[in-house]
mmCIF file of C-alpha atoms in Angstrom:
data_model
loop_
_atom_site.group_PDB
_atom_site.id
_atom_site.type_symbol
_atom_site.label_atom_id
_atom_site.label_comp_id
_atom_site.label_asym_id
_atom_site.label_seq_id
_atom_site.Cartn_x
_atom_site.Cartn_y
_atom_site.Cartn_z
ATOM 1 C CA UNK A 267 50.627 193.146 -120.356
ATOM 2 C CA UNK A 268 51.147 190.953 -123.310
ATOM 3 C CA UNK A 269 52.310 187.020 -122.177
ATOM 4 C CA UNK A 270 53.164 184.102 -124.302
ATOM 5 C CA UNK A 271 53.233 180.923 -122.300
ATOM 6 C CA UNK A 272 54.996 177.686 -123.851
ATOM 7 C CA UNK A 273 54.064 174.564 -121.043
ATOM 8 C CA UNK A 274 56.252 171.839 -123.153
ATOM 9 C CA UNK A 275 60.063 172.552 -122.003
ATOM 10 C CA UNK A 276 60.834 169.619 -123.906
ATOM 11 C CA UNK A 277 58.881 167.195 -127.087
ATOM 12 C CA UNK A 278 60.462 164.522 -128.844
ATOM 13 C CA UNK A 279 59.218 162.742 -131.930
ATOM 14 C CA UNK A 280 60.320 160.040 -134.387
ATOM 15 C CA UNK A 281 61.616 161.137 -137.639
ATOM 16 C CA UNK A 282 59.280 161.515 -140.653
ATOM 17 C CA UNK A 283 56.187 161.178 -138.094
ATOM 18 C CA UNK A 284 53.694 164.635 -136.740
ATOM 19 C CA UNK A 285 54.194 166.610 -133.573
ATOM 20 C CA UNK A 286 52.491 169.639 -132.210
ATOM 21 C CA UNK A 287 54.163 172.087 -130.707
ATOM 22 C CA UNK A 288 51.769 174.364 -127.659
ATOM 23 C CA UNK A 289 51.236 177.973 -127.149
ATOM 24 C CA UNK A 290 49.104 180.182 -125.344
ATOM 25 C CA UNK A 291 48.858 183.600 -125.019
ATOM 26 C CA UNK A 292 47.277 186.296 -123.189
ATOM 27 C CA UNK A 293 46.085 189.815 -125.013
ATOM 28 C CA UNK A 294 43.601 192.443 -124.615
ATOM 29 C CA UNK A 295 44.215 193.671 -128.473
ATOM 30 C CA UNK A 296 41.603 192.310 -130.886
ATOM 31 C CA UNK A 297 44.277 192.541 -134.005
ATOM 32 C CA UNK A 298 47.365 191.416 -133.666
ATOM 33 C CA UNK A 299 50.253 189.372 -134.820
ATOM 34 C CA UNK A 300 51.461 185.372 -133.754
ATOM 35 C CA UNK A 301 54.868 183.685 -134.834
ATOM 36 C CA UNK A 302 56.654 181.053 -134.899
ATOM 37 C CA UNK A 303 60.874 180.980 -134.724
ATOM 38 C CA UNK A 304 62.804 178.312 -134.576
ATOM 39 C CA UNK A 305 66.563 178.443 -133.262
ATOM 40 C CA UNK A 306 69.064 175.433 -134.093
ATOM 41 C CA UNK A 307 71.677 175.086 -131.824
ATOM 42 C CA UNK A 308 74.757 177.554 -132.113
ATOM 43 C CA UNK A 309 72.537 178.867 -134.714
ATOM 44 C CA UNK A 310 70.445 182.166 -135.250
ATOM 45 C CA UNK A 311 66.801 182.296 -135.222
ATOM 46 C CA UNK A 312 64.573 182.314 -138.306
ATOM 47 C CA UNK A 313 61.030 182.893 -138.386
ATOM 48 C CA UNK A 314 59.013 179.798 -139.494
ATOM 49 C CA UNK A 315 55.858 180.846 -139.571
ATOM 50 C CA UNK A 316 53.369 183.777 -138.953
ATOM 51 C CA UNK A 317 49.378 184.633 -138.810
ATOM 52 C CA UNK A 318 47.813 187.910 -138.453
ATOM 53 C CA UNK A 319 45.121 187.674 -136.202
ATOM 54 C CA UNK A 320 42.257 188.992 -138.261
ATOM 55 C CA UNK A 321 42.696 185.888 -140.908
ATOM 56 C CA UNK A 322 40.288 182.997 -139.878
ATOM 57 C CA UNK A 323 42.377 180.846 -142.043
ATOM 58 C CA UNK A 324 45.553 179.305 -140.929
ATOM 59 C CA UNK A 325 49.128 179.816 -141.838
ATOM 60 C CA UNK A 326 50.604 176.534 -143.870
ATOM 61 C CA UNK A 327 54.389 176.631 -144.886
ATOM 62 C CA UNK A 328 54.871 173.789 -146.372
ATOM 63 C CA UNK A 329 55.406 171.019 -143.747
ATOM 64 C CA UNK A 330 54.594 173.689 -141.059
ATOM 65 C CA UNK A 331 51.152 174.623 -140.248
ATOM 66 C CA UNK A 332 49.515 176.343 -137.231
ATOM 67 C CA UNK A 333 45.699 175.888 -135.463
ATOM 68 C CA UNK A 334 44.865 179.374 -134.643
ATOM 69 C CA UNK A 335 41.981 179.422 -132.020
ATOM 70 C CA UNK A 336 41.516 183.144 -131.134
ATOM 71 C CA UNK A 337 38.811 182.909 -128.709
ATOM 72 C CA UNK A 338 40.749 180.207 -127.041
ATOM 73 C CA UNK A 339 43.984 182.587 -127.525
ATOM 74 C CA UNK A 340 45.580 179.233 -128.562
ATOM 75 C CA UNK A 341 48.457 179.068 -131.100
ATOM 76 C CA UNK A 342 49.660 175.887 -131.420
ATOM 77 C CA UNK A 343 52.550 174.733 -134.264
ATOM 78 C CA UNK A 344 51.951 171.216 -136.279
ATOM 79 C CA UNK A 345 55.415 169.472 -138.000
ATOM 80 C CA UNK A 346 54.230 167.311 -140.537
ATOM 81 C CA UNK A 347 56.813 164.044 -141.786
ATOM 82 C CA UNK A 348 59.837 165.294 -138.439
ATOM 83 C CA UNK A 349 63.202 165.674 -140.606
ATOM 84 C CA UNK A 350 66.517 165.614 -138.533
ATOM 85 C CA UNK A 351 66.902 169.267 -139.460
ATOM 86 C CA UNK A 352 64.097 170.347 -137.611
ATOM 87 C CA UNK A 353 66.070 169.538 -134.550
ATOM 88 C CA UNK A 354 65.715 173.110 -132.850
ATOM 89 C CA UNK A 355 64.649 175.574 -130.078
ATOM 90 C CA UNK A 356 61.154 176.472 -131.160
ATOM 91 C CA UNK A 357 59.564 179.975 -129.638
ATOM 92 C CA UNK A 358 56.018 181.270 -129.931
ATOM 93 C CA UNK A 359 55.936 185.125 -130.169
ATOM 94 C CA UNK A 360 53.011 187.547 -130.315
ATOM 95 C CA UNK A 361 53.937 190.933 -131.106
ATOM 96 C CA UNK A 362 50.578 193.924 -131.634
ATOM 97 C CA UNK A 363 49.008 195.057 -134.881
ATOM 98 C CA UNK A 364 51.502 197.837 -134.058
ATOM 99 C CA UNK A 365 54.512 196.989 -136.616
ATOM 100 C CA UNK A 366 56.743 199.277 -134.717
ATOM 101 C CA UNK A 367 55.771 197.104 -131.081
ATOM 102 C CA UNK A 368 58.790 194.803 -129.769
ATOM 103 C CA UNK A 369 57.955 190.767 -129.912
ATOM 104 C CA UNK A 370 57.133 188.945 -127.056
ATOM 105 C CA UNK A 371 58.320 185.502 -126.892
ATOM 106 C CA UNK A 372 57.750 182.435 -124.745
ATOM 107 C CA UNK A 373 60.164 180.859 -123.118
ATOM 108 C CA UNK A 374 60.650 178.111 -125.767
ATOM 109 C CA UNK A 375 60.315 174.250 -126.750
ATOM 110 C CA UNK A 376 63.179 172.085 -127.650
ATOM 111 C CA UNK A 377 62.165 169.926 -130.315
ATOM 112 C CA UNK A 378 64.001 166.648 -130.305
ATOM 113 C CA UNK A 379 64.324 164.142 -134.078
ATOM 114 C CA UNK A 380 64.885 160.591 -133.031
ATOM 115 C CA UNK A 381 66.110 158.289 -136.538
ATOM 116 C CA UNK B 119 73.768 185.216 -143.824
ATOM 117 C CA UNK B 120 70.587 186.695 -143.168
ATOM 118 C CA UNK B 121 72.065 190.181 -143.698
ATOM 119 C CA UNK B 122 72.229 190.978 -140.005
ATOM 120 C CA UNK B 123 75.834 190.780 -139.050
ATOM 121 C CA UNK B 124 77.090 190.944 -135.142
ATOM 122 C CA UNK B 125 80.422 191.444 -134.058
ATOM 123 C CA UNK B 126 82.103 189.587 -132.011
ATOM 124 C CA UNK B 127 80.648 185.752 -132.031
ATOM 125 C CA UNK B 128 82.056 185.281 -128.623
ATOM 126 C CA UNK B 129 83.118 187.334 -125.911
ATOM 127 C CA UNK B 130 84.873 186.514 -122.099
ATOM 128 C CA UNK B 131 85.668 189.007 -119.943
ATOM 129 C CA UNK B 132 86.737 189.466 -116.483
ATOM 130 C CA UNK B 133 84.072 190.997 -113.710
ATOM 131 C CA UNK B 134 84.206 194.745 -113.951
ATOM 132 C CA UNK B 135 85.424 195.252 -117.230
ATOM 133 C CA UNK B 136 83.487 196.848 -120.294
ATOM 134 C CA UNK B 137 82.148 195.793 -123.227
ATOM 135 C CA UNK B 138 80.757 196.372 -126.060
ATOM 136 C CA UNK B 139 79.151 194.857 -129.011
ATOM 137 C CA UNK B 140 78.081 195.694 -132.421
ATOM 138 C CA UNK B 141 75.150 194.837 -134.849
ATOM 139 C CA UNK B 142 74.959 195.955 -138.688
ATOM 140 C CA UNK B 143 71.258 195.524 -139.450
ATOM 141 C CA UNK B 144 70.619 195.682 -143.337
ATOM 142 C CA UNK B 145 69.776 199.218 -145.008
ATOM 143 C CA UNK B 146 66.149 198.079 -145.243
ATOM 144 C CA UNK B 147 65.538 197.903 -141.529
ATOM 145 C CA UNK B 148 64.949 201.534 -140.338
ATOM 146 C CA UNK B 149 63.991 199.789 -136.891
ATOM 147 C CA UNK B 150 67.043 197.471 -134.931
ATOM 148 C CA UNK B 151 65.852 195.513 -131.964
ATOM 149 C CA UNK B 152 68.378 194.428 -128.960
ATOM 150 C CA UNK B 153 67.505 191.256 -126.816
ATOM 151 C CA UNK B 154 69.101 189.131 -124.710
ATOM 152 C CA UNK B 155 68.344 185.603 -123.929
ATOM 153 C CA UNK B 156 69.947 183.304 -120.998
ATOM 154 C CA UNK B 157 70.396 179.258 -121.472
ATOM 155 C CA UNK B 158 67.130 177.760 -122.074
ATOM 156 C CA UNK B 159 65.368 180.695 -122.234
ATOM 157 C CA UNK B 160 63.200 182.713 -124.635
ATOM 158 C CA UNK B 161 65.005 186.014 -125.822
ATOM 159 C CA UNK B 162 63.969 189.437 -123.735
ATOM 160 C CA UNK B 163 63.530 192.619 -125.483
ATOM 161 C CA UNK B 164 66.169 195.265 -124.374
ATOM 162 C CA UNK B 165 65.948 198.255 -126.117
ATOM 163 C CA UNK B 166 65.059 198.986 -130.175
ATOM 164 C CA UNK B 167 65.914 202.288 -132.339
ATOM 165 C CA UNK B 168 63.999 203.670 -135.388
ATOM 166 C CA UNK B 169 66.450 204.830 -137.005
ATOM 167 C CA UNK B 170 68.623 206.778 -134.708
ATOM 168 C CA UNK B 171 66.157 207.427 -131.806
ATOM 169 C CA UNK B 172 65.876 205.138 -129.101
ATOM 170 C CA UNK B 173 62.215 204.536 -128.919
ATOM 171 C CA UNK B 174 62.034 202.048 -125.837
ATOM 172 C CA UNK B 175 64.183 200.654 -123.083
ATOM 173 C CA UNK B 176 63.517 197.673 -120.604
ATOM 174 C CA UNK B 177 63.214 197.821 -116.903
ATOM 175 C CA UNK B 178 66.402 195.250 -117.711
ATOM 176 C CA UNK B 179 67.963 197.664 -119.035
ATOM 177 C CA UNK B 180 69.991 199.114 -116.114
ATOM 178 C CA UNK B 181 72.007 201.903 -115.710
ATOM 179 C CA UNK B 182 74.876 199.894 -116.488
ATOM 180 C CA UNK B 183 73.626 199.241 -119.962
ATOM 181 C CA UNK B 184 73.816 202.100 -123.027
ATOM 182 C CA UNK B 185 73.007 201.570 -126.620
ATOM 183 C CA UNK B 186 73.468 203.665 -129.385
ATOM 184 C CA UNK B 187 72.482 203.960 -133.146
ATOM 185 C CA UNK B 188 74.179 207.092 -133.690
ATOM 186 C CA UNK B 189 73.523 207.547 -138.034
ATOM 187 C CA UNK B 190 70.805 204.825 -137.961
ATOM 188 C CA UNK B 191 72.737 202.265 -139.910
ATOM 189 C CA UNK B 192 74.604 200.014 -137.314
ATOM 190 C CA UNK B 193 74.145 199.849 -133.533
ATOM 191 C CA UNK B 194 76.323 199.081 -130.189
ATOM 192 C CA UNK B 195 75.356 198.185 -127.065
ATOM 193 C CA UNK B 196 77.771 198.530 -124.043
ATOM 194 C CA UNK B 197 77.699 197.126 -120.548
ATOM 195 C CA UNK B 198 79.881 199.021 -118.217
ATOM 196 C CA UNK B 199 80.910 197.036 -114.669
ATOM 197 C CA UNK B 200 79.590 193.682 -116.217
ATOM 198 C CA UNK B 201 78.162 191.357 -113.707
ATOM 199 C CA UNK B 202 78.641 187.386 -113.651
ATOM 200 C CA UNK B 203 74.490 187.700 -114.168
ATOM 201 C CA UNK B 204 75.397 189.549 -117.214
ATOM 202 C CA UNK B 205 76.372 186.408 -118.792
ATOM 203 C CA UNK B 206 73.952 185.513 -121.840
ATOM 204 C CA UNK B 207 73.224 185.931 -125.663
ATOM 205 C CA UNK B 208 72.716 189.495 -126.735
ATOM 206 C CA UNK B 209 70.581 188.782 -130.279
ATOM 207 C CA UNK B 210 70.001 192.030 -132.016
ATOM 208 C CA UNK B 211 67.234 191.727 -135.062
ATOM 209 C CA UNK B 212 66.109 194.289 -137.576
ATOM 210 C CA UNK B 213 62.683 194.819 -138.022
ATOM 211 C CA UNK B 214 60.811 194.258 -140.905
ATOM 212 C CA UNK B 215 56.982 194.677 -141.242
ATOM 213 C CA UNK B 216 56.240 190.904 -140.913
ATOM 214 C CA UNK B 217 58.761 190.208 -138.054
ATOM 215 C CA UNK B 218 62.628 190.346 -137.492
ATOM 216 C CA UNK B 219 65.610 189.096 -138.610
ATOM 217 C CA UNK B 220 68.250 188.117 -136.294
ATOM 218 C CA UNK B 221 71.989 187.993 -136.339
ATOM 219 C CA UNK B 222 73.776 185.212 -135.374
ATOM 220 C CA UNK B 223 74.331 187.152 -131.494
ATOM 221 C CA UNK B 224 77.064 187.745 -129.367
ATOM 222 C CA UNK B 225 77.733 185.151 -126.606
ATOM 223 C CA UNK B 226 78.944 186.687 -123.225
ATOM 224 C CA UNK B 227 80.348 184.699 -120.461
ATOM 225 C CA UNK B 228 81.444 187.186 -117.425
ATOM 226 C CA UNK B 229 84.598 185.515 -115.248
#
């Protein structure tokens, strides 16, 4: 079975500086699919970022990028210049090539902005 | 608004009593996704329909637990008997070929 393992419970970082967010993952599937959601609190989710598995190259959103290390099975999230807003609940999710397959997500980071 | 609408926000009820809750996905999403997701936890998959079949239930899914998505538009999930350990966020998302979108989820507290 599919596992997404998140070892930082909690990361805090001073506004407008970089932090890196850690995910791992464990898969037998050679294509599949790796996201990133991001829940504020009393807030719903929203997907912040995503990479398909057979793309060498990694996902950049703007201030959001990702260093995708398949053989590693390493999917970790970089937050370039921290803004208040980004304040959140962050999850790492892998879900199979399968668009019809459920998302599996770890069990989360909470991000912390200090001003 | 994301276009995924669940009703109500919040809900307390007493030990034993039912419940149910509702999610309006948007027309596109032919596939509706259930989850729930305790306090500092990632969100669990449930159940999820495509369309109007239910294609996949959890092992957390008890007997206690139905869901329905009876003309494939909107969805309810009910929990009969609920259980103090029922107490969580049930998010519902519609699915979309590059991921979900959520609704804003029903909060449960069980007295």
């Amino acid at each position: 079975a599919q596992t997404v393992t998140q070892s930082q419970p909690e990361m805090s970082v001073q506004e407008a500086e970089t932090v890196t967010l850690s995910c791992t993952y464990d898969t037998s599937e050679s294509d599949y699919y790796l996201f990133w959601y991001k829940q504020p609190p009393s807030r719903q989710m929203i997907l912040v970022i995503r990479q398909e598995a057979y793309k060498q190259q990694n996902a950049t959103e703007n201030r959001f990028s990702v260093n995708f290390q398949k053989a590693a099975k390493s999917f970790s999230l970089k937050i370039s210049d921290s803004q208040l807003g980004d304040a959140a609940m962050y999850f790492c999710a892998y879900r199979t090539s399968n668009r019809d397959d459920k998302i599996i997500f770890g069990k989360g980071t909470r991000l912390h902005i200090l001003p | 608004d994301t276009g995924v609408s669940q009703d109500p926000r919040h809900k307390i009820t007493k030990r034993g009593q039912n419940v149910t809750f509702r999610c309006d996905p948007i027309s596109e999403h032919n596939r509706l996704y259930w989850y729930r997701q305790t306090l500092g936890q990632g969100p669990e998959f449930l159940t999820y329909f495509q369309n109007e079949a239910q294609l996949e239930k959890s092992r957390l899914l008890s007997d206690r637990f139905s869901a329905e998505r009876p003309k494939g538009s909107f969805s309810t999930l009910e929990i009969q008997r609920t259980e103090q350990g029922d107490s969580a966020m049930y998010l519902c998302a519609g699915g979309s070929p590059w991921g979900y979108t959520f609704g804003s989820g029903t909060r449960l507290t069980v007295v």
